Amino acid sequence: MTLPAAERGELAANMVSATLGAAVGGLSLDTFLLSRPAGWVVSRGRTWVLTILGVSVLLSAGAAALLTTVAGVGSHLVGVGAAAGLTVFNTVSSFALRRRSFRLVYSMRAASGAVLVGGYAALYAAGQLDGGRWSLVWLGVQWLSALVVCGLVLGMVRRHGFGPAPTATRSDYRADVLAAGNLHVGIFAQMMTLRFNQVLVARFAGAGPLGVYALAVAALEFAQAGAVVRAQRILADRDGADGPDPTRAVVRAALPIAVAAVVGLAVLGLVQPEYRHAWLLGLLLLPGSLATAAGKSWSALLLKRRGEKATTVVALVTVAVAVPAYVGIIPWAGVVGAAIVSSLAYAVHALASRASLRRAQPPSHGAV
C-alpha cells in the first residue's frame, strides 16, 4: 500500500510469475503428497522423493522465466529464484502436513510473513520505494522459509529414522507418475484460471494498473484463508472423504472478511489517490472470492471421493472458459474486464466441482 502503483505493479508481476511458475512447474507435488495414502513415503524411499522434487524445481524455474518474458514486467532473477524457493517450501511442507503438523507449518508461514513485512517496513523507513528492491526482499524471504522448513523436516526424519528400504515396484512408480500427471493437469488449469489474468494485465495494461488490480486481488484473498486450511485438512485426513461438507461454514466465515477487504480498499483510495479504483475492483472480485472459498472445499472433497480424474475434468472445463475470456477481454477492457471475467471463472469452477461431487462414489486408490 505504501508503494506507488507502478512500483507495486513490478512487485506484483514478480510475484505472479514466481507463484504461477511454481504452480506450473512444481508438478503439484504438495497436493499429490497430501493425497497419498499412509505409508506412501516410506514405500517409495528417499531417492524417488528427492528426484521428483529436483525435477519440479527445475521445471518451476523454467516456467517462471517464460512467464516473466510474456508479462514484459518484472525481473527474471526474482521470478526464477522465487519459483524455485516456493516449490521447495510447498513440497517439503507437505511432509510435515502429512504428519499432522499443521501448527508448525502455519507458524512458519506466519513467521515468514512477519519477516517480510519487517523487511518492507525497513525499506519504507529508508525511503526506498523501488519495486525491484522490494521484490528482492520477497525473494530472500521465500528462500529463508524454504531452508528453515527443510531443516525442521530433516529434524523430524532424524528423530523417527529413515524407515526400512523401499518396497515399491516399477508399476507403483509408473502409477505415481500417472496419478501425479492427472492431478497436475487439473491444478495447472486451476492456477492458470487464478493467475494468468495478471500476466495479461501486465502485458496489455502495464505496471500501474497491475499494481492496483493485484492489490484488490490480494485483499480479497484474505477471505479464502480459512478455505485453504480446510482443504488441506480434508486432503491430509485419511477419513476426510466421509466427513460432513464444511463448505457452508467456510463461505459464512469468508463473507465478512471479503466485505471488510472491500471497505479497506475504499479507505485506502481516500489516502492514496492512485488506488482510488481498487475498491471497485474488489467489489467485482467479491463474488468470485466467495466462489473460490467454496470451490476449494468442494475440490478437496472431490479429489478424496472421486480421485484426480474428476478434479482434472472440472479444472479443464473452467480454464476452457477462463483463458479465452481473458485473452479476448483484458486487452481492451483492462483491469475491470479482468475482475469480471475472474469472478465468472471462479463461479464456473465452484459450480462444476459441486455438480461433480454430487455424483461422487467411494474412493478407490488402487495401486496409487
C-alpha positions as semicolon CSV with decimal commas, in nm:
position;residue;x (nm);y (nm);z (nm)
1;M;0,000;0,000;0,000
2;T;0,292;0,237;0,056
3;L;0,438;0,180;-0,290
4;P;0,338;0,387;-0,592
5;A;0,109;0,185;-0,817
6;A;0,371;0,128;-1,088
7;E;0,629;0,006;-0,834
8;R;0,372;-0,221;-0,674
9;G;0,295;-0,346;-1,023
10;E;0,657;-0,453;-1,067
11;L;0,646;-0,634;-0,732
12;A;0,315;-0,799;-0,825
13;A;0,448;-0,907;-1,166
14;N;0,743;-1,078;-0,999
15;M;0,513;-1,249;-0,751
16;V;0,268;-1,376;-1,009
17;S;0,543;-1,504;-1,242
18;A;0,702;-1,690;-0,950
19;T;0,383;-1,830;-0,799
20;L;0,238;-1,934;-1,134
21;G;0,576;-2,073;-1,238
22;A;0,587;-2,281;-0,918
23;A;0,233;-2,400;-0,984
24;V;0,306;-2,491;-1,346
25;G;0,649;-2,647;-1,298
26;G;0,607;-2,772;-0,941
27;L;0,404;-3,070;-1,066
28;S;0,156;-3,008;-0,782
29;L;0,374;-3,225;-0,559
30;D;0,242;-3,066;-0,241
31;T;-0,117;-3,166;-0,318
32;F;-0,006;-3,500;-0,463
33;L;0,187;-3,588;-0,147
34;L;-0,101;-3,486;0,079
35;S;-0,341;-3,708;-0,115
36;R;-0,123;-4,023;-0,095
37;P;-0,224;-4,298;0,149
38;A;-0,045;-4,364;0,476
39;G;0,295;-4,530;0,429
40;W;0,346;-4,397;0,078
41;V;0,666;-4,202;0,154
42;V;0,835;-4,498;0,327
43;S;0,740;-4,739;0,050
44;R;0,886;-4,511;-0,222
45;G;1,211;-4,419;-0,048
46;R;1,427;-4,107;-0,034
47;T;1,574;-4,136;-0,383
48;W;1,237;-4,126;-0,555
49;V;1,109;-3,838;-0,343
50;L;1,425;-3,628;-0,393
51;T;1,427;-3,700;-0,767
52;I;1,076;-3,570;-0,826
53;L;1,149;-3,268;-0,605
54;G;1,462;-3,184;-0,807
55;V;1,279;-3,215;-1,138
56;S;0,995;-2,995;-1,015
57;V;1,237;-2,721;-0,902
58;L;1,399;-2,708;-1,246
59;L;1,063;-2,701;-1,423
60;S;0,937;-2,426;-1,191
61;A;1,237;-2,209;-1,270
62;G;1,189;-2,255;-1,645
63;A;0,816;-2,177;-1,628
64;A;0,879;-1,861;-1,424
65;A;1,136;-1,741;-1,676
66;L;0,887;-1,785;-1,961
67;L;0,606;-1,609;-1,772
68;T;0,829;-1,314;-1,685
69;T;0,909;-1,274;-2,053
70;V;0,541;-1,290;-2,152
71;A;0,440;-1,035;-1,885
72;G;0,705;-0,787;-2,001
73;V;0,728;-0,656;-1,644
74;G;0,949;-0,783;-1,362
75;S;1,287;-0,945;-1,302
76;H;1,392;-1,287;-1,428
77;L;1,620;-1,322;-1,125
78;V;1,333;-1,274;-0,881
79;G;1,079;-1,475;-1,078
80;V;1,305;-1,776;-1,134
81;G;1,462;-1,771;-0,787
82;A;1,135;-1,731;-0,600
83;A;0,962;-2,002;-0,807
84;A;1,234;-2,248;-0,707
85;G;1,212;-2,144;-0,341
86;L;0,833;-2,169;-0,337
87;T;0,846;-2,517;-0,488
88;V;1,089;-2,635;-0,221
89;F;0,886;-2,480;0,060
90;N;0,548;-2,611;-0,056
91;T;0,673;-2,963;-0,126
92;V;0,873;-3,005;0,193
93;S;0,589;-2,854;0,399
94;S;0,359;-3,127;0,270
95;F;0,571;-3,387;0,451
96;A;0,508;-3,204;0,778
97;L;0,138;-3,173;0,698
98;R;0,123;-3,550;0,635
99;R;0,233;-3,590;0,999
100;R;-0,050;-3,355;1,108
101;S;0,199;-3,078;1,194
102;F;-0,044;-2,804;1,094
103;R;0,058;-2,575;1,377
104;L;0,425;-2,600;1,279
105;V;0,369;-2,528;0,910
106;Y;0,131;-2,238;0,961
107;S;0,350;-2,092;1,234
108;M;0,632;-2,099;0,981
109;R;0,417;-1,921;0,726
110;A;0,311;-1,660;0,980
111;A;0,673;-1,603;1,086
112;S;0,788;-1,563;0,726
113;G;0,507;-1,314;0,669
114;A;0,620;-1,115;0,971
115;V;0,979;-1,113;0,847
116;L;0,862;-0,999;0,504
117;V;0,657;-0,713;0,648
118;G;0,955;-0,615;0,862
119;G;1,175;-0,604;0,553
120;Y;0,922;-0,389;0,369
121;A;0,896;-0,157;0,671
122;A;1,273;-0,116;0,680
123;L;1,280;-0,021;0,312
124;Y;0,994;0,223;0,361
125;A;1,164;0,383;0,660
126;A;1,478;0,426;0,449
127;G;1,276;0,595;0,175
128;Q;1,331;0,305;-0,066
129;L;1,012;0,275;-0,271
130;D;1,158;0,085;-0,564
131;G;0,954;-0,223;-0,659
132;G;1,267;-0,407;-0,768
133;R;1,426;-0,380;-0,422
134;W;1,104;-0,485;-0,251
135;S;1,099;-0,784;-0,487
136;L;1,449;-0,884;-0,375
137;V;1,334;-0,880;-0,012
138;W;1,040;-1,103;-0,110
139;L;1,281;-1,340;-0,289
140;G;1,505;-1,360;0,017
141;V;1,214;-1,443;0,247
142;Q;1,097;-1,725;0,015
143;W;1,436;-1,893;0,038
144;L;1,470;-1,828;0,409
145;S;1,135;-2,000;0,464
146;A;1,232;-2,289;0,236
147;L;1,561;-2,350;0,414
148;V;1,405;-2,332;0,761
149;V;1,124;-2,577;0,677
150;C;1,379;-2,812;0,520
151;G;1,575;-2,807;0,845
152;L;1,263;-2,875;1,052
153;V;1,153;-3,168;0,836
154;L;1,504;-3,316;0,837
155;G;1,490;-3,296;1,215
156;M;1,164;-3,494;1,211
157;V;1,321;-3,755;0,986
158;R;1,622;-3,796;1,213
159;R;1,405;-3,834;1,521
160;H;1,184;-4,100;1,363
161;G;1,452;-4,268;1,149
162;F;1,463;-4,310;0,772
163;G;1,248;-4,623;0,779
164;P;1,301;-4,955;0,601
165;A;1,418;-4,999;0,243
166;P;1,168;-4,900;-0,029
167;T;0,914;-5,169;-0,115
168;A;0,752;-5,010;-0,421
169;T;0,770;-5,185;-0,757
170;R;0,814;-5,036;-1,102
171;S;0,441;-5,050;-1,156
172;D;0,394;-4,846;-0,836
173;Y;0,634;-4,578;-0,963
174;R;0,457;-4,572;-1,300
175;A;0,127;-4,536;-1,118
176;D;0,272;-4,244;-0,922
177;V;0,374;-4,067;-1,241
178;L;0,030;-4,122;-1,394
179;A;-0,155;-4,006;-1,081
180;A;0,069;-3,700;-1,042
181;G;0,021;-3,615;-1,408
182;N;-0,357;-3,643;-1,385
183;L;-0,364;-3,430;-1,070
184;H;-0,121;-3,172;-1,206
185;V;-0,313;-3,115;-1,527
186;G;-0,610;-3,013;-1,316
187;I;-0,415;-2,792;-1,076
188;F;-0,221;-2,636;-1,364
189;A;-0,553;-2,548;-1,527
190;Q;-0,685;-2,412;-1,198
191;M;-0,380;-2,191;-1,142
192;M;-0,400;-2,059;-1,497
193;T;-0,755;-1,958;-1,414
194;L;-0,644;-1,787;-1,092
195;R;-0,326;-1,610;-1,203
196;F;-0,285;-1,585;-1,580
197;N;-0,512;-1,281;-1,592
198;Q;-0,247;-1,083;-1,401
199;V;0,019;-1,179;-1,656
200;L;-0,208;-1,042;-1,930
201;V;-0,285;-0,725;-1,730
202;A;0,089;-0,666;-1,701
203;R;0,134;-0,724;-2,073
204;F;-0,153;-0,511;-2,202
205;A;-0,227;-0,256;-1,927
206;G;0,118;-0,205;-1,774
207;A;0,268;-0,198;-1,428
208;G;0,049;0,079;-1,280
209;P;-0,292;-0,084;-1,344
210;L;-0,146;-0,420;-1,244
211;G;-0,040;-0,269;-0,910
212;V;-0,396;-0,156;-0,837
213;Y;-0,556;-0,479;-0,959
214;A;-0,311;-0,702;-0,772
215;L;-0,378;-0,512;-0,450
216;A;-0,751;-0,576;-0,487
217;V;-0,686;-0,945;-0,559
218;A;-0,458;-0,975;-0,256
219;A;-0,711;-0,806;-0,029
220;L;-0,992;-1,040;-0,137
221;E;-0,768;-1,344;-0,094
222;F;-0,774;-1,284;0,282
223;A;-1,128;-1,420;0,270
224;Q;-1,003;-1,750;0,129
225;A;-0,752;-1,827;0,405
226;G;-0,992;-2,047;0,601
227;A;-1,087;-2,240;0,288
228;V;-0,719;-2,314;0,213
229;V;-0,664;-2,457;0,562
230;R;-0,986;-2,660;0,548
231;A;-0,895;-2,804;0,206
232;Q;-0,552;-2,913;0,330
233;R;-0,709;-3,074;0,636
234;I;-0,950;-3,265;0,413
235;L;-0,662;-3,391;0,199
236;A;-0,443;-3,485;0,496
237;D;-0,722;-3,659;0,688
238;R;-0,733;-4,027;0,593
239;D;-1,109;-4,027;0,669
240;G;-1,168;-3,682;0,524
241;A;-1,381;-3,814;0,237
242;D;-1,651;-3,940;0,474
243;G;-1,694;-3,630;0,690
244;P;-1,961;-3,361;0,654
245;D;-1,930;-3,096;0,386
246;P;-1,773;-2,789;0,555
247;T;-1,833;-2,553;0,262
248;R;-2,128;-2,362;0,404
249;A;-1,934;-2,275;0,719
250;V;-1,630;-2,178;0,510
251;V;-1,834;-1,936;0,297
252;R;-2,009;-1,786;0,602
253;A;-1,669;-1,719;0,755
254;A;-1,533;-1,572;0,429
255;L;-1,816;-1,324;0,362
256;P;-1,750;-1,067;0,638
257;I;-1,377;-1,078;0,566
258;A;-1,440;-1,014;0,197
259;V;-1,671;-0,721;0,275
260;A;-1,415;-0,578;0,518
261;A;-1,150;-0,608;0,247
262;V;-1,359;-0,400;0,005
263;V;-1,418;-0,137;0,275
264;G;-1,046;-0,131;0,346
265;L;-0,970;-0,076;-0,021
266;A;-1,216;0,217;-0,025
267;V;-1,042;0,376;0,273
268;L;-0,704;0,323;0,108
269;G;-0,832;0,500;-0,202
270;L;-0,901;0,809;0,009
271;V;-0,547;0,803;0,148
272;Q;-0,366;0,705;-0,172
273;P;-0,543;0,854;-0,477
274;E;-0,355;0,619;-0,713
275;Y;-0,559;0,335;-0,560
276;R;-0,896;0,509;-0,569
277;H;-1,045;0,246;-0,805
278;A;-0,920;-0,053;-0,604
279;W;-1,248;-0,079;-0,407
280;L;-1,447;-0,115;-0,730
281;L;-1,220;-0,395;-0,846
282;G;-1,256;-0,556;-0,504
283;L;-1,635;-0,535;-0,529
284;L;-1,625;-0,702;-0,872
285;L;-1,394;-0,971;-0,733
286;L;-1,604;-1,036;-0,419
287;P;-1,846;-1,290;-0,572
288;G;-1,551;-1,476;-0,722
289;S;-1,370;-1,476;-0,388
290;L;-1,665;-1,644;-0,217
291;A;-1,695;-1,889;-0,506
292;T;-1,325;-1,971;-0,471
293;A;-1,367;-2,033;-0,097
294;A;-1,648;-2,277;-0,169
295;G;-1,466;-2,432;-0,463
296;K;-1,154;-2,512;-0,259
297;S;-1,351;-2,725;-0,013
298;W;-1,557;-2,892;-0,283
299;S;-1,249;-2,960;-0,493
300;A;-1,066;-3,121;-0,198
301;L;-1,367;-3,341;-0,121
302;L;-1,397;-3,430;-0,487
303;L;-1,032;-3,533;-0,502
304;K;-1,076;-3,758;-0,199
305;R;-1,401;-3,917;-0,319
306;R;-1,355;-3,948;-0,693
307;G;-0,983;-3,908;-0,749
308;E;-0,759;-3,695;-0,969
309;K;-0,950;-3,751;-1,291
310;A;-1,267;-3,583;-1,160
311;T;-1,087;-3,270;-1,037
312;T;-0,894;-3,253;-1,363
313;V;-1,213;-3,252;-1,569
314;V;-1,355;-2,967;-1,359
315;A;-1,037;-2,762;-1,390
316;L;-1,017;-2,814;-1,766
317;V;-1,377;-2,704;-1,810
318;T;-1,301;-2,391;-1,609
319;V;-0,979;-2,299;-1,789
320;A;-1,151;-2,355;-2,125
321;V;-1,388;-2,075;-2,024
322;A;-1,137;-1,852;-1,844
323;V;-0,831;-1,825;-2,067
324;P;-1,016;-1,742;-2,394
325;A;-1,219;-1,485;-2,200
326;Y;-0,902;-1,333;-2,050
327;V;-0,735;-1,313;-2,389
328;G;-1,044;-1,167;-2,555
329;I;-1,143;-0,913;-2,289
330;I;-0,835;-0,793;-2,098
331;P;-0,657;-0,629;-2,397
332;W;-0,948;-0,385;-2,443
333;A;-1,129;-0,382;-2,105
334;G;-0,819;-0,381;-1,883
335;V;-0,847;-0,446;-1,511
336;V;-1,226;-0,410;-1,495
337;G;-1,263;-0,682;-1,755
338;A;-1,010;-0,896;-1,569
339;A;-1,209;-0,867;-1,244
340;I;-1,544;-0,950;-1,407
341;V;-1,413;-1,248;-1,602
342;S;-1,224;-1,376;-1,299
343;S;-1,537;-1,385;-1,084
344;L;-1,720;-1,565;-1,362
345;A;-1,444;-1,823;-1,398
346;Y;-1,426;-1,887;-1,022
347;A;-1,803;-1,940;-1,014
348;V;-1,778;-2,189;-1,300
349;H;-1,511;-2,385;-1,111
350;A;-1,711;-2,394;-0,787
351;L;-2,037;-2,499;-0,953
352;A;-1,867;-2,763;-1,166
353;S;-1,692;-2,906;-0,857
354;R;-2,022;-2,919;-0,670
355;A;-2,201;-3,086;-0,960
356;S;-1,929;-3,350;-0,992
357;L;-1,924;-3,406;-0,615
358;R;-2,292;-3,495;-0,619
359;R;-2,205;-3,789;-0,840
360;A;-1,925;-3,898;-0,606
361;Q;-1,854;-4,262;-0,541
362;P;-1,641;-4,415;-0,262
363;P;-1,271;-4,352;-0,335
364;S;-1,060;-4,621;-0,493
365;H;-0,683;-4,565;-0,474
366;G;-0,577;-4,892;-0,632
367;A;-0,205;-4,915;-0,695
368;V;-0,161;-4,545;-0,626
